[in-house]
Coordinates of C-alpha atoms and ligand atoms in Angstrom, one line a residue:
X1 CA 0.1 -0.3 0.6
X2 CA 1.8 3.8 -0.6
X3 CA 0.5 6.2 1.6
X4 CA -1.0 9.6 0.4
X5 CA 0.8 11.2 3.9
X6 CA -0.3 14.8 4.4
X7 CA 1.5 17.7 1.8
X8 CA 1.8 18.6 5.1
X9 CA 4.2 15.7 6.9
X10 CA 6.5 15.2 3.5
X11 CA 9.3 17.2 5.4
X12 CA 9.2 15.4 8.0
X13 CA 12.0 13.6 10.1
X14 CA 12.5 11.6 13.4
X15 CA 14.5 13.8 15.2
X16 CA 18.2 12.4 15.1
X17 CA 18.1 12.6 18.6
X18 CA 15.3 9.9 19.1
X19 CA 16.7 8.4 16.8
X20 CA 20.2 7.9 18.9
X21 CA 19.3 7.6 22.2
X22 CA 16.8 4.2 20.7
X23 CA 20.3 3.0 19.0
X24 CA 22.3 4.0 22.5
X25 CA 20.1 1.8 24.9
X26 CA 20.7 -0.7 23.8
X27 CA 24.1 -0.9 24.8
X28 CA 26.8 -0.2 26.7
X29 CA 27.4 2.9 25.1
X30 CA 27.4 5.8 27.8
X31 CA 25.6 9.0 26.6
X32 CA 25.7 12.9 26.5
X33 CA 22.5 12.6 23.3
X34 CA 19.5 13.3 25.1
X35 CA 18.5 16.2 27.7
X36 CA 17.8 13.7 30.2
X37 CA 17.7 14.9 34.0
X38 CA 19.3 12.2 35.8
X39 CA 17.5 9.7 37.4
X40 CA 17.9 9.8 41.1
X41 CA 17.9 13.3 41.5
X42 CA 13.9 12.9 40.8
X43 CA 11.6 13.5 44.4
X44 CA 10.4 10.3 44.0
X45 CA 9.0 10.4 47.2
X46 CA 7.3 14.2 47.6
X47 CA 5.0 13.3 44.4
X48 CA 3.7 9.8 45.5
X49 CA 2.6 11.8 48.0
X50 CA 2.1 14.5 45.8
X51 CA -0.5 12.4 43.8
X52 CA -2.5 10.9 47.2
X53 CA -2.7 13.8 48.2
X54 CA -4.9 14.5 45.0
X55 CA -6.5 12.0 45.6
X56 CA -8.0 12.1 48.5
X57 CA -9.9 14.7 47.2
X58 CA -12.2 11.4 46.0
X59 CA -12.9 10.7 42.7
X60 CA -14.0 14.4 41.2
X61 CA -10.0 14.1 40.9
X62 CA -10.6 12.0 37.8
X63 CA -12.2 13.8 36.0
X64 CA -12.0 15.7 32.8
X65 CA -10.9 19.4 33.8
X66 CA -10.9 22.7 32.1
X67 CA -8.8 22.6 28.6
X68 CA -6.3 25.4 30.4
X69 CA -5.8 22.7 32.8
X70 CA -6.0 23.2 36.4
X71 CA -6.8 26.0 37.8
X72 CA -4.6 26.4 41.4
X73 CA -2.0 25.0 39.4
X74 CA -2.2 28.3 37.1
X75 CA -2.8 30.0 40.2
X76 CA 0.2 28.4 41.4
X77 CA 2.6 29.3 38.0
X78 CA 1.7 33.1 38.5
X79 CA 2.8 33.3 41.8
X80 CA 6.5 31.6 40.1
X81 CA 6.1 34.5 37.4
X82 CA 5.4 36.9 39.4
X83 CA 9.4 35.8 41.4
X84 CA 11.0 36.4 37.6
X85 CA 8.8 39.8 38.0
X86 CA 6.5 38.5 34.4
X87 CA 3.3 40.3 36.2
X88 CA -0.2 42.4 35.1
X89 CA -1.3 38.0 33.8
X90 CA -4.1 36.4 35.7
X91 CA -5.2 32.4 35.2
X92 CA -6.9 32.9 32.0
X93 CA -3.7 34.3 30.4
X94 CA -1.9 30.8 31.3
X95 CA -3.4 27.3 29.7
X96 CA -1.2 24.2 31.0
X97 CA 0.1 22.3 28.1
X98 CA 1.7 18.5 28.0
X99 CA 5.2 19.4 27.8
X100 CA 6.3 23.6 27.1
X101 CA 6.6 21.9 23.9
X102 CA 3.1 21.0 23.1
X103 CA 2.8 25.2 23.5
X104 CA 5.6 25.4 21.0
X105 CA 3.3 22.9 18.8
X106 CA -0.1 25.1 19.5
X107 CA 1.9 28.6 19.6
X108 CA 2.8 27.4 15.0
X109 CA -0.4 26.1 14.6
X110 CA -2.8 28.8 15.5
X111 CA 0.2 31.9 14.1
X112 CA 1.8 29.5 10.9
X113 CA 0.2 29.3 7.8
X114 CA 2.6 28.1 4.8
X115 CA 4.9 29.9 3.8
X116 CA 4.6 32.4 6.4
X117 CA 8.5 33.3 8.2
X118 CA 9.3 32.5 11.7
X119 CA 12.8 34.2 12.8
X120 CA 14.6 31.5 14.7
X121 CA 18.1 31.3 16.1
X122 CA 21.2 30.0 15.1
X123 CA 21.9 26.6 15.7
X124 CA 18.6 26.9 17.7
X125 CA 16.5 23.9 19.1
X126 CA 15.5 20.8 17.1
X127 CA 12.2 19.7 17.5
X128 CA 10.8 23.4 17.7
X129 CA 12.8 23.4 14.2
X130 CA 10.6 20.3 13.2
X131 CA 7.3 21.5 14.3
X132 CA 7.7 24.5 12.4
X133 CA 8.3 22.5 9.3
X134 CA 5.2 20.0 9.5
X135 CA 2.8 23.8 9.8
X136 CA 5.3 24.3 6.5
X137 CA 7.3 27.3 7.6
X138 CA 10.2 29.3 6.3
X139 CA 12.7 29.2 9.3
X140 CA 14.9 32.3 8.5
X141 CA 17.9 32.4 11.0
X142 CA 19.5 35.4 12.4
X143 CA 22.5 35.7 13.2
X144 CA 23.3 34.9 16.7
X145 CA 27.4 35.3 18.8
X146 CA 28.0 34.6 23.0
X147 CA 25.4 38.0 24.0
X148 CA 22.6 36.6 22.2
X149 CA 21.0 37.2 18.9
X150 CA 22.8 40.0 17.1
X151 CA 20.0 43.1 17.2
X152 CA 21.6 44.6 13.4
X153 CA 20.9 41.0 11.4
X154 CA 17.7 40.8 13.3
X155 CA 16.9 44.3 11.9
X156 CA 18.1 44.1 8.3
X157 CA 15.7 40.0 8.8
X158 CA 12.5 42.0 10.4
X159 CA 12.8 44.3 7.3
X160 CA 13.3 41.9 4.1
X161 CA 11.0 39.6 5.5
X162 CA 8.5 41.6 7.7
X163 CA 7.9 38.2 9.7
X164 CA 5.4 38.1 11.9
X165 CA 6.4 36.1 14.6
X166 CA 10.4 35.1 16.6
X167 CA 11.0 32.5 18.4
X168 CA 13.9 32.9 20.9
X169 CA 15.4 29.9 23.7
X170 CA 17.7 33.4 25.6
X171 CA 18.6 31.4 29.2
X172 CA 20.5 29.0 28.1
X173 CA 19.6 28.0 25.2
X174 CA 19.8 23.4 24.0
X175 CA 21.9 23.6 22.3
X176 CA 24.0 26.1 22.1
X177 CA 23.8 26.8 26.6
X178 CA 24.3 30.7 25.2
X179 CA 22.8 32.6 27.5
X180 CA 21.3 36.7 26.6
X181 CA 22.3 39.7 27.4
X182 CA 20.3 42.4 28.9
X183 CA 21.2 44.4 26.8
X184 CA 20.8 42.6 24.3
X185 CA 17.0 41.4 25.7
X186 CA 16.2 45.5 26.0
X187 CA 16.9 45.4 23.0
X188 CA 14.4 43.0 21.1
X189 CA 11.9 44.4 23.1
X190 CA 12.6 48.1 21.9
X191 CA 12.4 46.1 18.0
X192 CA 9.8 44.2 18.7
X193 CA 7.8 46.6 19.6
X194 CA 7.9 48.8 16.6
X195 CA 7.7 46.0 14.0
X196 CA 5.0 44.5 15.8
X197 CA 6.5 41.0 16.0
X198 CA 5.3 38.8 18.7
X199 CA 7.8 36.4 20.6
X200 CA 8.1 33.0 22.2
X201 CA 10.6 32.6 24.8
X202 CA 11.2 29.5 25.3
X203 CA 12.3 28.9 29.1
X204 CA 12.5 24.9 30.5
X205 CA 15.8 26.3 32.2
X206 CA 16.2 29.4 33.4
X207 CA 16.1 28.0 37.2
X208 CA 19.4 25.8 36.2
X209 CA 21.9 28.7 36.6
X210 CA 25.5 28.1 38.4
X211 CA 25.9 31.3 39.3
X212 CA 23.8 33.7 41.3
X213 CA 23.8 36.6 37.6
X214 CA 19.7 36.4 37.4
X215 CA 18.1 37.0 34.7
X216 CA 15.5 38.9 33.3
X217 CA 12.9 36.9 31.3
X218 CA 12.5 38.8 28.0
X219 CA 9.3 38.6 28.6
X220 CA 9.0 40.5 32.0
X221 CA 10.5 43.6 29.7
X222 CA 7.7 43.7 28.0
X223 CA 3.8 45.0 29.3
X224 CA 2.5 41.8 28.5
X225 CA 1.2 42.5 24.7
X226 CA 4.6 40.9 22.0
X227 CA 6.1 38.0 24.1
X228 CA 4.4 34.7 25.3
X229 CA 6.9 32.8 27.8
X230 CA 6.7 29.5 28.5
X231 CA 8.3 27.4 30.9
X232 CA 8.0 23.7 32.2
X233 CA 8.2 21.2 35.7
X234 CA 10.1 19.2 33.2
X235 CA 13.9 20.0 34.6
X236 CA 12.8 20.9 37.7
X237 CA 10.2 18.6 39.4
X238 CA 10.2 15.4 36.4
X239 CA 9.3 14.9 32.6
X240 CA 7.0 12.4 33.0
X241 CA 4.4 13.8 33.9
X242 CA 4.2 15.8 31.3
X243 CA 3.2 19.4 31.7
X244 CA 4.6 22.4 30.5
X245 CA 2.7 26.3 30.4
X246 CA 2.7 29.0 27.9
X247 CA 2.0 32.1 29.7
X248 CA 0.8 35.5 27.1
X249 CA -1.4 38.4 25.8
X250 CA -4.7 36.6 26.2
X251 CA -6.4 36.6 22.8
X252 CA -3.3 34.1 21.7
X253 CA -3.3 32.0 24.7
X254 CA -7.0 31.3 24.6
X255 CA -6.8 30.3 20.8
X256 CA -4.3 28.3 21.6
X257 CA -6.2 27.3 24.0
X258 CA -9.1 26.1 21.3
X259 CA -6.1 24.9 19.0
X260 CA -5.7 22.5 22.8
X261 CA -9.3 21.4 21.6
X262 CA -9.0 19.9 18.7
X263 CA -5.6 18.3 19.4
X264 CA -6.3 16.5 22.8
X265 CA -8.9 18.5 25.6
X266 CA -7.4 19.0 27.9
X267 CA -3.5 17.8 29.7
X268 CA -3.6 15.3 33.0
X269 CA -5.5 16.8 35.5
X270 CA -4.7 14.4 37.0
X271 CA -0.9 15.4 37.2
X272 CA -2.4 19.2 37.8
X273 CA -3.6 18.5 40.4
X274 CA 0.0 16.2 41.9
X275 CA 1.9 19.6 41.0
X276 CA -0.5 22.2 42.4
X277 CA 0.0 20.0 46.1
X278 CA 3.6 19.3 45.2
X279 CA 4.3 23.4 44.6
X280 CA 1.7 23.1 48.2
X281 CA 3.8 21.5 50.0
X282 CA 7.4 20.4 49.1
X283 CA 10.3 22.7 48.8
X284 CA 10.6 22.9 45.1
X285 CA 13.0 25.4 45.1
X286 CA 15.4 23.8 47.8
X287 CA 14.7 20.9 45.5
X288 CA 16.3 23.6 42.9
X289 CA 18.3 24.4 44.2
X290 CA 19.8 20.8 44.6
X291 CA 19.8 20.4 41.2
X292 CA 21.7 23.3 40.8
X293 CA 24.3 22.2 42.1
X294 CA 24.7 18.7 41.0
X295 CA 24.7 19.4 38.1
X296 CA 26.7 22.7 38.1
X297 CA 29.1 19.6 40.0
X298 CA 29.1 17.7 36.8
X299 CA 29.3 20.9 34.3
X300 CA 32.9 21.1 35.7
X301 CA 34.1 17.8 35.6
X302 CA 32.8 17.7 32.1
X303 CA 34.6 21.8 31.3
X304 CA 37.9 20.0 33.2
X305 CA 37.9 17.2 31.0
X306 CA 37.8 18.9 28.1
X307 CA 40.3 21.6 28.9
X308 CA 43.1 20.8 28.1
X309 CA 41.6 19.6 24.4
X310 CA 40.4 23.2 24.8
X311 CA 43.8 24.9 25.9
X312 CA 45.9 22.7 22.5
X313 CA 42.9 24.7 20.4
X314 CA 41.8 20.7 19.3
X315 CA 38.8 22.1 20.6
X316 CA 36.6 25.1 21.5
X317 CA 33.1 26.0 23.5
X318 CA 31.9 28.0 26.0
X319 CA 31.9 27.1 29.2
X320 CA 27.9 27.3 30.3
X321 CA 26.5 29.3 33.2
X322 CA 23.5 26.6 33.6
X323 CA 20.8 24.9 31.7
X324 CA 22.3 21.1 30.7
X325 CA 24.4 21.2 27.0
X326 CA 28.3 22.7 26.4
X327 CA 28.0 23.0 22.8
X328 CA 31.3 21.8 21.2
X329 CA 33.0 22.9 18.3
X330 CA 35.9 20.6 16.6
X331 CA 38.8 21.8 14.1
X332 CA 37.0 22.5 10.4
X333 CA 38.0 19.4 8.6
X334 CA 35.6 17.6 11.7
X335 CA 32.5 16.1 10.5
X336 CA 30.3 15.5 14.4
X337 CA 28.0 13.5 12.0
X338 CA 29.9 11.0 9.7
X339 CA 31.8 10.6 12.9
X340 CA 28.8 10.0 15.3
X341 CA 28.9 6.1 14.8
X342 CA 33.2 5.6 15.7
X343 CA 32.2 8.0 18.6
X344 CA 29.4 4.9 19.4
X345 CA 32.3 3.0 18.7
X346 CA 34.1 3.9 20.9
X347 CA 31.2 3.2 23.9
X348 CA 29.9 7.1 24.1
X349 CA 27.3 9.5 21.8
X350 CA 26.4 12.9 21.1
X351 CA 24.5 14.7 19.0
X352 CA 25.9 16.4 16.0
X353 CA 24.8 20.2 15.7
X354 CA 23.9 19.6 11.8
X355 CA 20.2 19.0 12.5
X356 CA 19.8 22.3 15.0
X357 CA 20.7 24.3 12.3
X358 CA 17.3 26.2 10.1
X359 CA 20.5 27.4 7.6
X360 CA 23.7 26.8 5.9
X361 CA 25.0 23.5 9.3
X362 CA 28.0 24.0 11.2
X363 CA 29.9 20.7 10.5
X364 CA 32.1 21.0 13.1
X365 CA 29.9 21.1 16.1
X366 CA 28.1 19.4 18.5
X367 CA 26.2 18.9 21.6
X368 CA 27.0 17.2 25.0
X369 CA 24.7 16.9 27.9
X370 CA 26.5 16.7 31.2
X371 CA 23.7 16.1 33.2
X372 CA 23.0 12.5 33.5
X373 CA 26.6 10.1 33.1
X374 CA 28.0 10.4 36.1
X375 CA 31.4 12.0 37.1
X376 CA 33.5 8.3 35.6
X377 CA 31.8 8.2 32.6
X378 CA 31.8 12.0 32.2
X379 CA 35.5 11.3 32.7
X380 CA 35.5 8.2 30.1
X381 CA 32.8 9.6 27.6
X382 CA 35.3 12.9 26.8
X383 CA 38.1 10.3 26.9
X384 CA 36.7 9.0 24.4
X385 CA 35.9 11.9 22.1
X386 CA 39.8 13.7 22.4
X387 CA 40.8 10.5 21.3
X388 CA 38.8 9.7 18.4
X389 CA 39.3 13.8 17.9
X390 CA 43.3 13.1 18.4
X391 CA 42.9 10.1 15.7
X392 CA 41.3 12.5 12.8
X393 CA 43.8 15.0 13.0
X394 CA 47.0 11.8 12.5
X395 CA 45.1 11.2 9.9
X396 CA 43.7 14.4 8.2
X397 CA 47.6 15.0 8.7
X398 CA 48.4 12.2 6.8
X399 CA 46.0 12.8 4.2
X400 CA 48.6 16.2 3.5
Ligands
PMP1 N1 12.0 23.9 24.7 C1 13.5 23.1 24.3 C2 14.5 24.5 24.5 C3 13.6 22.0 25.1 O1 15.6 22.1 25.3 C4 12.7 21.1 25.9 C5 13.2 19.5 26.5 N2 14.6 19.0 24.8 C6 11.2 21.3 25.1 C7 10.9 22.6 25.5 C8 10.0 20.7 25.8 O2 10.3 20.4 27.0 P1 8.7 19.6 27.2 O3 8.3 19.5 26.6 O4 9.9 18.3 28.2 O5 8.6 20.2 28.5

């Protein structure tokens, strides 16, 4: 049978990360590929207690719920957003989603018609690119440096393409681990107001910071009209409950809620009730502090394992100030995609950088997750990676 799939899924490809994970999960390979939190940190007992509390409310806890999500949880989220200076919203401006991934999808569903332009960072979150492609968007990457998007390039692309939407991960981005400076965030706000661009700010990692610098979300600089802010419980509590949220202008949130009705009626309301109980009866902020400490330590182990190679110029990277990823650039002659099977043979896996680019990819880049492997595994895995790069250097010099 030849299945006549819709035009819109023609360009849909399986995520490089998911495909790698499938292989990696089968063998004895140290994986730095997935964006997996450390299992050991999951507050399992507290979550069990939270579910018991939800169940103690009787059978109504098991009923269909509101599309927008369990209202008391939305109120808790507003409190937590206010701590980040995201204010001026009510529970009606909050939509609970099935992971923040669904927020990306619903946003795209209500705003992208085929051919519409969406501006993104370069590189950017691969699964967001997949969503935009599935809605047949024209994705235009904007040049970035270590301070965020380059505003002159953004302005010229706004003028050229007249986009109505943008997608950014300004705090500890996936994959680059990049943090935008406050200056750039403020400049972005000015530009989007002047040119009427709606921004989707994706912030799953903002809470996982290793310094006390503190970062102002772009949404906190807005007046509630031009920025939609998304985050998730996946990295701070557990990903299995698949609970994220989006806060922003009422008209957009309302349209997304209608799209959600068509999509799945509402998210897992039992999970919402449990998360509400968790936020009320468990020290989530204390827990986030332990996550920061462990991940900062793991990041240190990875940076230390790579530091000699960085000094000798075989690789370059910026030390992450938070989040879950280290973005590495190898010598220009290295193709990380082609080398992945060899890395797996050596017992480690990473995600090649190319799929994170909407434009011309840098083939010598790769993403390493530092939150899931143990210290010993990180040391061993980085040794394997560097040995492979060393071999490639030697092979290339032989050819020369
Ligand atoms: N946005 C970014 C930038 C991410 O890295 C992720 C997780 N990999 C998500 C969104 C989705 O997370 P979740 O659906 O688990 O909330």
